[in-house]
Tab-separated table of C-alpha atoms and ligand atoms in Angstrom:
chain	number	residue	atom	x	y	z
Z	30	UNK	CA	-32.699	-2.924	37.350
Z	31	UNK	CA	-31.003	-6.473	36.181
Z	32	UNK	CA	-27.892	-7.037	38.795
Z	33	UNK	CA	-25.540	-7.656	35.338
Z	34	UNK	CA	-25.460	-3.978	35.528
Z	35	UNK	CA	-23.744	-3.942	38.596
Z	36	UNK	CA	-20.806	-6.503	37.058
Z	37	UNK	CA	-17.500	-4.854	36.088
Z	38	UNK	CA	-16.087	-6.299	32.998
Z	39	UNK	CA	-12.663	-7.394	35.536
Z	40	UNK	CA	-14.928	-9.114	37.910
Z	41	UNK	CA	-16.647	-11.147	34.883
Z	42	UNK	CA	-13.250	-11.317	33.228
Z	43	UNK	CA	-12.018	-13.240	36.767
Z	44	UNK	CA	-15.303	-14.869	37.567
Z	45	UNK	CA	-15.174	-16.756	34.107
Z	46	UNK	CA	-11.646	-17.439	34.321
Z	47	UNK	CA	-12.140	-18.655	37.440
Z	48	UNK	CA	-14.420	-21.519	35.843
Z	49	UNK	CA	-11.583	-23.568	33.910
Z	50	UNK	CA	-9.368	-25.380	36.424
Z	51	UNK	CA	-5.874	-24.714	34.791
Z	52	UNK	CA	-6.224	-20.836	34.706
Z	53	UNK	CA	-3.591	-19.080	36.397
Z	54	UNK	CA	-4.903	-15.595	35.850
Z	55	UNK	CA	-2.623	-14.375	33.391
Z	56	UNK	CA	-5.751	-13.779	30.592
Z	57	UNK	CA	-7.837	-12.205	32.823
Z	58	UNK	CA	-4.968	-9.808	33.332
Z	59	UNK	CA	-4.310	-9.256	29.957
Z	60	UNK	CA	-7.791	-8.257	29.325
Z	61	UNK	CA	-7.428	-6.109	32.099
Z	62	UNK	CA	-4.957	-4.776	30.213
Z	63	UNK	CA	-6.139	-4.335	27.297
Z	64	UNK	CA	-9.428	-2.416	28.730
Z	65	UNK	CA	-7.731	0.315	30.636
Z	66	UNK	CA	-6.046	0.970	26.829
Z	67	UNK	CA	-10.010	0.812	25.439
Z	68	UNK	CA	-10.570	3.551	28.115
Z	69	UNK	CA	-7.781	6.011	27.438
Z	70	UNK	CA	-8.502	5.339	23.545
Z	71	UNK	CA	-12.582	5.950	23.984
Z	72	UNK	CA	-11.168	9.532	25.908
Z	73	UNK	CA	-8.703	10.513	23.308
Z	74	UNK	CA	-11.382	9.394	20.010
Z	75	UNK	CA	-13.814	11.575	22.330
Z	76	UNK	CA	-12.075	14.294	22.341
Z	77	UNK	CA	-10.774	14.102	18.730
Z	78	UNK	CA	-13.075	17.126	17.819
Z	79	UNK	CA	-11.917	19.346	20.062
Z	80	UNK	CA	-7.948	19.080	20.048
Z	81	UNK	CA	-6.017	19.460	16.934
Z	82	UNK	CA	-5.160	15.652	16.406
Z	83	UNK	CA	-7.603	15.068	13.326
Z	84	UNK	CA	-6.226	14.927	10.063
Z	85	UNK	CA	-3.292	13.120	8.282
Z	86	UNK	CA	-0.227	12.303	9.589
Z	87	UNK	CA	1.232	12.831	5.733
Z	88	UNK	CA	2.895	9.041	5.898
Z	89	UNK	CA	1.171	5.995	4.542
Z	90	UNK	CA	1.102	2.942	6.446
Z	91	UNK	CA	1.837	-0.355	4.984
Z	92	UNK	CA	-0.851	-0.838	2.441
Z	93	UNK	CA	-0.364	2.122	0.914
Z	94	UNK	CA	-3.005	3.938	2.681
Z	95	UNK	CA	-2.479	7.474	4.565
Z	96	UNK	CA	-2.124	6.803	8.071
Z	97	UNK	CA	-4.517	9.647	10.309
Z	98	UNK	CA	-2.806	10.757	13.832
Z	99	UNK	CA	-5.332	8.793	15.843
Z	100	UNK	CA	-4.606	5.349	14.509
Z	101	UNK	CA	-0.981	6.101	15.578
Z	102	UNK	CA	-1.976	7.113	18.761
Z	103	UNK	CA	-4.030	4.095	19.221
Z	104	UNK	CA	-1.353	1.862	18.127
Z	105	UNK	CA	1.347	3.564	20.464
Z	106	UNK	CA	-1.037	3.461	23.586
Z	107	UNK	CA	-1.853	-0.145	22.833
Z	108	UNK	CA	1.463	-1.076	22.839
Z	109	UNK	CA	2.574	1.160	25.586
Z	110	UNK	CA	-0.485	-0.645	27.955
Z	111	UNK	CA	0.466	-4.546	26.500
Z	112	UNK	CA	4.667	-4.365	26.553
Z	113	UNK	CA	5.117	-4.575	30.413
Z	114	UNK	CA	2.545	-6.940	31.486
Z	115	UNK	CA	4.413	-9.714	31.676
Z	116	UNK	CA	1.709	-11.641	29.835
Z	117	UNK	CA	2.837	-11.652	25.890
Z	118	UNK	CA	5.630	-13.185	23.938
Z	119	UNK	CA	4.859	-11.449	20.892
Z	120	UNK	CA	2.489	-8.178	19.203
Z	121	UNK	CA	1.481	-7.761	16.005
Z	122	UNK	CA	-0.688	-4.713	14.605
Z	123	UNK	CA	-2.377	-3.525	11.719
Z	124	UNK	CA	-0.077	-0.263	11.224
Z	125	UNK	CA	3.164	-1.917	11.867
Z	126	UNK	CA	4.596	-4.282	9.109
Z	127	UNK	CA	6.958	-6.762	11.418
Z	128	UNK	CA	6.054	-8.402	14.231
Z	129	UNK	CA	6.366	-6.107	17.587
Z	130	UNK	CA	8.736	-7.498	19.894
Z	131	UNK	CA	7.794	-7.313	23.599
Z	132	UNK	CA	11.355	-5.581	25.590
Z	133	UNK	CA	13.182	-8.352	27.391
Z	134	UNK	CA	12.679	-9.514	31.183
Z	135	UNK	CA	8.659	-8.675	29.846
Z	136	UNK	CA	8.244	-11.257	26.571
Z	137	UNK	CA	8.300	-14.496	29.382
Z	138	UNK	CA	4.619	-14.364	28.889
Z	139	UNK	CA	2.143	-17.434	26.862
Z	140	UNK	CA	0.379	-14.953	25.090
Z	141	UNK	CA	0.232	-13.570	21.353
Z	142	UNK	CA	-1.829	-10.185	20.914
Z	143	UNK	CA	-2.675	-8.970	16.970
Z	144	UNK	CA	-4.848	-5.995	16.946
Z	145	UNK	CA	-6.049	-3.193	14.547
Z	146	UNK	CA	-6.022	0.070	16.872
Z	147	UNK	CA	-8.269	2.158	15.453
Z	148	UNK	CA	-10.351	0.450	12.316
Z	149	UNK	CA	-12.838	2.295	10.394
Z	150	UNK	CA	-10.287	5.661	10.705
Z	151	UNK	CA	-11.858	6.639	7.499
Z	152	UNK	CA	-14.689	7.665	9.439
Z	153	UNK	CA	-12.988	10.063	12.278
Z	154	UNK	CA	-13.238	13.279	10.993
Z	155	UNK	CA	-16.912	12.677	10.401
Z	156	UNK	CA	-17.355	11.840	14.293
Z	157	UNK	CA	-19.084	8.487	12.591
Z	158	UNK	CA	-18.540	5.405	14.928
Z	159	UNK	CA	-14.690	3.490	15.097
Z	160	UNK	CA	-13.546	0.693	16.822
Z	161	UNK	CA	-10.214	-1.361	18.198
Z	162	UNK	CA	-10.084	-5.264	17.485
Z	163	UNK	CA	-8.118	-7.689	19.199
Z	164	UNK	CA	-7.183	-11.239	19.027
Z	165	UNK	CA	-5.149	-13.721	21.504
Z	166	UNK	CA	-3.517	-16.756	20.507
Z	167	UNK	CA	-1.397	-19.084	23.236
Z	168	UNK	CA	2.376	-18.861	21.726
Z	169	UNK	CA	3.330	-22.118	19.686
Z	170	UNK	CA	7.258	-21.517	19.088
Z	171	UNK	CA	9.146	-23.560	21.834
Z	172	UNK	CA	11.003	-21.667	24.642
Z	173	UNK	CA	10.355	-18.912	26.764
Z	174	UNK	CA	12.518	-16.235	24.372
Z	175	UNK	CA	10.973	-13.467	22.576
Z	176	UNK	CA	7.754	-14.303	20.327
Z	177	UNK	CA	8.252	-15.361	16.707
Z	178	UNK	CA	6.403	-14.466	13.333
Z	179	UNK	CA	5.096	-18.780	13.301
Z	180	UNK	CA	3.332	-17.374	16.863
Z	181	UNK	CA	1.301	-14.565	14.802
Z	182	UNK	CA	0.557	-16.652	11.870
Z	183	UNK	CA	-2.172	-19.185	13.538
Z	184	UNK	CA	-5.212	-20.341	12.432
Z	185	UNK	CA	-8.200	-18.590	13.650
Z	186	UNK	CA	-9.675	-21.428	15.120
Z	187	UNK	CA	-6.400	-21.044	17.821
Z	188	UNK	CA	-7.835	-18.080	19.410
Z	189	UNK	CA	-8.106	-17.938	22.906
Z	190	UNK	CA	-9.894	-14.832	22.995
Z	191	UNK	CA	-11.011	-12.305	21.122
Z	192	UNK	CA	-13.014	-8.787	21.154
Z	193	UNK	CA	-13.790	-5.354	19.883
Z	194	UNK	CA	-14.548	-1.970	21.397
Z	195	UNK	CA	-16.644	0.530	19.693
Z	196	UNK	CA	-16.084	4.457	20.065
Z	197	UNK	CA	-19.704	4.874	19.272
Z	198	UNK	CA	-22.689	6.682	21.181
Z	199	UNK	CA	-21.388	5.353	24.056
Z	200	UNK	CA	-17.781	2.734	24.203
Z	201	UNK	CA	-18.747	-0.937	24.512
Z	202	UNK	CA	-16.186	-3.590	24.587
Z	203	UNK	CA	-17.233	-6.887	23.701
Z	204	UNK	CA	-15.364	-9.887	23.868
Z	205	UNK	CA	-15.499	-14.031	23.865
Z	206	UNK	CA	-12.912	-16.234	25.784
Z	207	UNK	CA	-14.761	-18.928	24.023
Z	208	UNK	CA	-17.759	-19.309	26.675
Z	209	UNK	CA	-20.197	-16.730	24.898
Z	210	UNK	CA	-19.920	-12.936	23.791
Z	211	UNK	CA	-20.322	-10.643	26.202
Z	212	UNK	CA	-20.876	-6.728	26.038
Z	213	UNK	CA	-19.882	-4.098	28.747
Z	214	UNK	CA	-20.628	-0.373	28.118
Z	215	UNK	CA	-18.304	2.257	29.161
Z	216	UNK	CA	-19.498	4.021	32.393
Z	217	UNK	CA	-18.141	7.789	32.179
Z	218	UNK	CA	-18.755	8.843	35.390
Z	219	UNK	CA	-17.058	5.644	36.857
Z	220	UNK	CA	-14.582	4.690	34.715
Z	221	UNK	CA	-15.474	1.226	34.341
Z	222	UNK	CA	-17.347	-1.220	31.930
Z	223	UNK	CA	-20.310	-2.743	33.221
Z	224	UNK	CA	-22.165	-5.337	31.680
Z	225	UNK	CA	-24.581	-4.199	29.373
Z	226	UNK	CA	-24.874	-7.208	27.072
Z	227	UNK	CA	-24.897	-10.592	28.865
Z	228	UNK	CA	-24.444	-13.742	26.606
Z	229	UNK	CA	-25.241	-12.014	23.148
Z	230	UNK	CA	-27.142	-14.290	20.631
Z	231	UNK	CA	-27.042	-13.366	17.065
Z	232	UNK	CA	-30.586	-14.299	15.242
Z	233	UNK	CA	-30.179	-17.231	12.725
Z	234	UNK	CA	-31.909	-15.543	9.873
Z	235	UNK	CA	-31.946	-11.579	9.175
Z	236	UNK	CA	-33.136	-8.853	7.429
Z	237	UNK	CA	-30.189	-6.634	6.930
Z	238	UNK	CA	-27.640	-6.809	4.468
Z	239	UNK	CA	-24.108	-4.785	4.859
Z	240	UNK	CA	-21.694	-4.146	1.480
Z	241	UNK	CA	-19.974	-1.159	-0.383
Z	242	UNK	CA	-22.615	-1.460	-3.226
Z	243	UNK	CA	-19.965	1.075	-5.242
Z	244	UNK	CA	-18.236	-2.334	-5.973
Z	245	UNK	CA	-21.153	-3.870	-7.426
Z	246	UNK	CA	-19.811	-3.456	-11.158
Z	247	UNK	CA	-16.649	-5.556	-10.273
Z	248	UNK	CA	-17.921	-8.396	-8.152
Z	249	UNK	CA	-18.579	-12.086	-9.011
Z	250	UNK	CA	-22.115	-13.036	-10.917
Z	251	UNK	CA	-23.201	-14.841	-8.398
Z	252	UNK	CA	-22.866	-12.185	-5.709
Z	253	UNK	CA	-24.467	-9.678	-7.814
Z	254	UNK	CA	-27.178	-12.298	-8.050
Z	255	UNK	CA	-27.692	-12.554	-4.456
Z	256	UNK	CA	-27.863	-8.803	-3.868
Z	257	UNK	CA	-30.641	-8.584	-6.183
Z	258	UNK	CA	-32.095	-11.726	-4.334
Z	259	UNK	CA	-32.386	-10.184	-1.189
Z	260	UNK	CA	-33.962	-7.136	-2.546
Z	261	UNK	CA	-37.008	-8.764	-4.513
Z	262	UNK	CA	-40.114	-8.831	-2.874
Z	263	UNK	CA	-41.293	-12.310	-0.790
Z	264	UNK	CA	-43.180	-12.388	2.082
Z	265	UNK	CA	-42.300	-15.840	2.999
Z	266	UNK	CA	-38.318	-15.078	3.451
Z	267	UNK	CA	-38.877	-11.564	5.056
Z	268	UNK	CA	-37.560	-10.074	1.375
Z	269	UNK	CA	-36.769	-7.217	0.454
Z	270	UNK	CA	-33.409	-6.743	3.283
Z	271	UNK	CA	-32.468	-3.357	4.512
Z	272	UNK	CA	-29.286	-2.015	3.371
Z	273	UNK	CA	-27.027	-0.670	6.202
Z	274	UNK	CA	-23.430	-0.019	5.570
Z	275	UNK	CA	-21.565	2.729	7.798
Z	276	UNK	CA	-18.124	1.311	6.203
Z	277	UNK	CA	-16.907	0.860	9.691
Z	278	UNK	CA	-16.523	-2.706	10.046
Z	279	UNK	CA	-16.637	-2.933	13.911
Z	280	UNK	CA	-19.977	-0.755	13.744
Z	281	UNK	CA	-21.278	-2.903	11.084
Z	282	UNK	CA	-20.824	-5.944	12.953
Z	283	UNK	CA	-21.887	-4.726	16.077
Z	284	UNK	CA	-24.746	-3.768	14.930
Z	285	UNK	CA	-25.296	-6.589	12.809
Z	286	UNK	CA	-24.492	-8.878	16.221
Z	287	UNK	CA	-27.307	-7.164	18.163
Z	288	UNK	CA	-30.185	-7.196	15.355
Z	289	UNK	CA	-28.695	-9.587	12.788
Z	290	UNK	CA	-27.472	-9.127	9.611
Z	291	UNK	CA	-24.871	-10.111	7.154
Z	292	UNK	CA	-21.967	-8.172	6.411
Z	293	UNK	CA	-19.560	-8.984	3.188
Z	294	UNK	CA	-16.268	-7.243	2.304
Z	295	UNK	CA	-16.163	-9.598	-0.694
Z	296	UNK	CA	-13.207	-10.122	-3.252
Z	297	UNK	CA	-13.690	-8.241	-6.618
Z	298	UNK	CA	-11.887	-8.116	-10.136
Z	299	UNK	CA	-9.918	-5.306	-8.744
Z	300	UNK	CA	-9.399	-6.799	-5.386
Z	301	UNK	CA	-8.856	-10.277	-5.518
Z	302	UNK	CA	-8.343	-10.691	-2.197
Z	303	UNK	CA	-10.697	-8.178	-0.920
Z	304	UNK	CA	-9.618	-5.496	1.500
Z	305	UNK	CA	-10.235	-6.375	5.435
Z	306	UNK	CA	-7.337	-8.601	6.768
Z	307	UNK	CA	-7.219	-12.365	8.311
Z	308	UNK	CA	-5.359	-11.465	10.929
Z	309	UNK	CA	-6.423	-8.114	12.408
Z	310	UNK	CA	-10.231	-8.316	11.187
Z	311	UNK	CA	-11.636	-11.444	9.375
Z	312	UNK	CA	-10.424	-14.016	12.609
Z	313	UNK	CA	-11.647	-11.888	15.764
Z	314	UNK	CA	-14.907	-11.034	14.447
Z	315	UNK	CA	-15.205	-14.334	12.929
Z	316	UNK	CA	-14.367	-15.888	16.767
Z	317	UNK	CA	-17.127	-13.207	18.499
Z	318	UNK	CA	-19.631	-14.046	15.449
Z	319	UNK	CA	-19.231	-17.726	15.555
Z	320	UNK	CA	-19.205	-17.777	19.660
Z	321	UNK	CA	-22.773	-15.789	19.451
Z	322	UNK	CA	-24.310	-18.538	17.038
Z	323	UNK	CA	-23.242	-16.772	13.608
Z	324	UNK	CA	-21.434	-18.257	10.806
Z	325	UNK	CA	-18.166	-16.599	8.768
Z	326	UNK	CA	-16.629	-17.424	5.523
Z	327	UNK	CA	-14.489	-16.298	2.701
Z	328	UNK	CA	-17.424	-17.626	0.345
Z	329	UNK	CA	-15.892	-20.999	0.166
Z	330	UNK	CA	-14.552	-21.941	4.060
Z	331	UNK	CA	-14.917	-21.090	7.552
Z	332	UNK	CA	-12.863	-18.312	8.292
Z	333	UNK	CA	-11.223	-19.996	11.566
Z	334	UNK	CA	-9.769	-22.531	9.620
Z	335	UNK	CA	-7.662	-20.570	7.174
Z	336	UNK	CA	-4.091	-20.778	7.702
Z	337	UNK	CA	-2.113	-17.717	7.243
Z	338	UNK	CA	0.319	-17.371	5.141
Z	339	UNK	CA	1.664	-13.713	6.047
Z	340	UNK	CA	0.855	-11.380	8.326
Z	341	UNK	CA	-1.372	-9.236	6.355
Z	342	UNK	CA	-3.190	-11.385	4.580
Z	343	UNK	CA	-6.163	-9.873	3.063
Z	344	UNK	CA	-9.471	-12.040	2.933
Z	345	UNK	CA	-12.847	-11.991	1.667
Z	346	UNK	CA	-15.421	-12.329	4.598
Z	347	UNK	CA	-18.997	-12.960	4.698
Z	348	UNK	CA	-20.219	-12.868	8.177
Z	349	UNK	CA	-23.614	-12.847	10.419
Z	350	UNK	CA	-27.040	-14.395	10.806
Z	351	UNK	CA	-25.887	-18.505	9.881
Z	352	UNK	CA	-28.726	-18.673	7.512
Z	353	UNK	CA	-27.855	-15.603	5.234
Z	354	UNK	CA	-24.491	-16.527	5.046
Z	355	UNK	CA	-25.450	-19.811	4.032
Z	356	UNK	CA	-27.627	-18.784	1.203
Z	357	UNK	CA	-24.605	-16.277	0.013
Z	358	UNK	CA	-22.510	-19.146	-0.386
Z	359	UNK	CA	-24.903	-21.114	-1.929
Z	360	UNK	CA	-25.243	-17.980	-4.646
Z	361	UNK	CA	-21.563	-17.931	-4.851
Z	362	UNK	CA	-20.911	-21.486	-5.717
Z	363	UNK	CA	-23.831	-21.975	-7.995
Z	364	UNK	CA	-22.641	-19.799	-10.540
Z	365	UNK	CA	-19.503	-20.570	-12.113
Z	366	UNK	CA	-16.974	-17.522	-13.598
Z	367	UNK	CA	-16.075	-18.283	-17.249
Z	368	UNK	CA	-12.418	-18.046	-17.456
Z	369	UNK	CA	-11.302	-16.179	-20.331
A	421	LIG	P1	-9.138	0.364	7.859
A	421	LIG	O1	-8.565	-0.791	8.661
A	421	LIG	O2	-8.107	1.035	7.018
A	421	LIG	O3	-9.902	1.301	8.700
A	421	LIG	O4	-10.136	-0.268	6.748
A	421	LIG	C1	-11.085	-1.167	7.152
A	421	LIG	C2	-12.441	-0.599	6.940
A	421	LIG	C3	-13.514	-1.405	7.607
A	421	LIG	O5	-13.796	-0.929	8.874
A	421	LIG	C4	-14.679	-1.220	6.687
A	421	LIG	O6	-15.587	-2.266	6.758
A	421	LIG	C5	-14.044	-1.116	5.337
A	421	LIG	O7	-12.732	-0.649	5.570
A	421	LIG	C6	-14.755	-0.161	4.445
A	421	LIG	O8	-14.155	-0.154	3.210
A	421	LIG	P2	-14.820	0.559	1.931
A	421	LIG	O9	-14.646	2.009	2.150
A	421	LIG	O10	-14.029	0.047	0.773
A	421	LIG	O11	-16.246	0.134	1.874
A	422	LIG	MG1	-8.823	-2.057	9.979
């Protein structure tokens, strides 16, 4: 038995803080934070079967999608475990259009947190893996006053950290505070996460290949091109892929992470700017991805260098194994739409 399995994610959390000389503590407390909101989430997604809290809450959230109870119940408990710390300026979530304002005496803190509580919630009632995703960014508008929307609408490339959790077989929360990715599974007897996943390395190249292939009809040529590409027969570049797609984005990519894979929530004739957003989605994962030797794009740029324009930006993302996401953008630029 490795002694990483004996490392609590807040003794990491401190232990790599600990590292740069101008840390005061404050992240590793915000993580700290945010994990003991992981934990009661994991309890309350595990139990989601057996209380009556499945099903629709009849509203739709911002995008015109209908909200389910346990993505507001995520969203209220993250913001209920995040408001007092002391440690943010500024929230933002997926289910909540404006910016959320941290209450005053508590909004003195450096920090920005975005997150999507519960993404994937198409999936609960199915008992299918879900996850949360989170992103930090150090606060850019001057002062000490209450977070602004210019703090939220950063650059991916800005993050400080960045992480997911997965409600899955078991909860693991993996994160990067830009010194590797690192995955801690969700003791149940104890309460804690230990490190499960020390320094995770995604492989270059892959043999998996993640997409809603119900979109195929609607997609650009040269992305249809590439599907086909991977599934034709060649020895030489480990062809045909596998298809896995749960259509739970932090599953997909956690999965992908671990075994490599690329995963693409592309743009489409319906969708022009596909469907997962900058913010809440495309940056964290493209941080964790990146940090674990991956590569993400919208097809034409790295992901972390997009600026935002507005807080729910939707973006195309194609993200995993370097290599494959190479070759997609290769497809992509090779073959040029005709413009009617
Ligand atoms: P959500 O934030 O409303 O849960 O939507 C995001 C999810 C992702 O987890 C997943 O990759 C994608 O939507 C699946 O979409 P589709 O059903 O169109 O394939
Ligand atoms: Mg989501």
């Amino acid at each position: 038995m490795g002694s990483t399995q004996f490392m609590t994610l807040g003794r990491h959390i401190i232990e790599e803080q600990s590292k740069y000389s101008g840390a005061t503590g404050e992240l590793s407390k915000l993580l700290h934070d945010l994990s003991l909101a992981a934990k009661v989430i994991s309890l309350e997604v595990n139990k989601a079967g057996l209380v009556d809290i499945i099903g629709f809450t009849g509203d739709n959230n911002i995008h015109g999608e209908q909200v389910k109870k346990l993505d507001m119940l995520a969203h209220d408990m993250l913001i209920k475990a995040m408001d007092h710390g002391g440690h943010l300026c500024v929230m933002a979530s997926e289910e909540e259009e404006d910016i959320i304002q941290i209450p005053q005496k508590f909004n003195i803190g450096k920090y920005v947190l975005l997150f999507d509580p519960l993404d994937g919630s198409s999936n609960i009632d199915a008992n299918i893996s879900i996850g949360t995703i989170f992103s930090i960014y150090r606060r850019v508008s001057p002062g000490d006053g209450p977070g602004t929307m210019k703090d939220c609408l950063q650059a991916g490339i800005h993050q400080v950290a960045a992480g997911y959790v997965v409600y899955g077989s078991s909860t693991m929360l993996v994160y990067t505070a830009g010194a590797g990715v690192h995955g801690f599974t969700l003791d149940p007897a104890f309460g804690e996460f230990l490190l499960s996943h020390p320094n995770i390395q995604t492989p270059k190249k892959s043999k998996i290949y993640s997409i809603n292939e119900g979109n195929y009809l609607y997609w650009h040529p040269g992305l249809k091109k590439y599907i086909k590409y991977l599934q034709e027969e060649d020895k030489a570049t480990n062809r045909p892929y596998s298809s896995r797609y749960i259509g739970s984005m932090v599953a997909d990519i956690h999965r992908n992470l671990l075994y490599g894979g690329i995963f693409m929530y592309p743009a489409d004739s319906r969708n022009p700017y596909g469907k997962l957003r900058l913010q809440y989605e495309c940056n964290p994962m493209a941080f964790i991805v990146e940090q674990a030797g991956g590569r993400a794009s919208n097809g034409k740029m790295r992901i972390l260098e997009i600026q935002p324009e507005k807080l729910h930006q939707r973006m195309p993302i194609f993200i995993g194994s370097e290599e494959d996401v190479k070759t997609v953008e290769k497809f992509m630029a090779e073959v040029v739409v005709p413009v009617n």
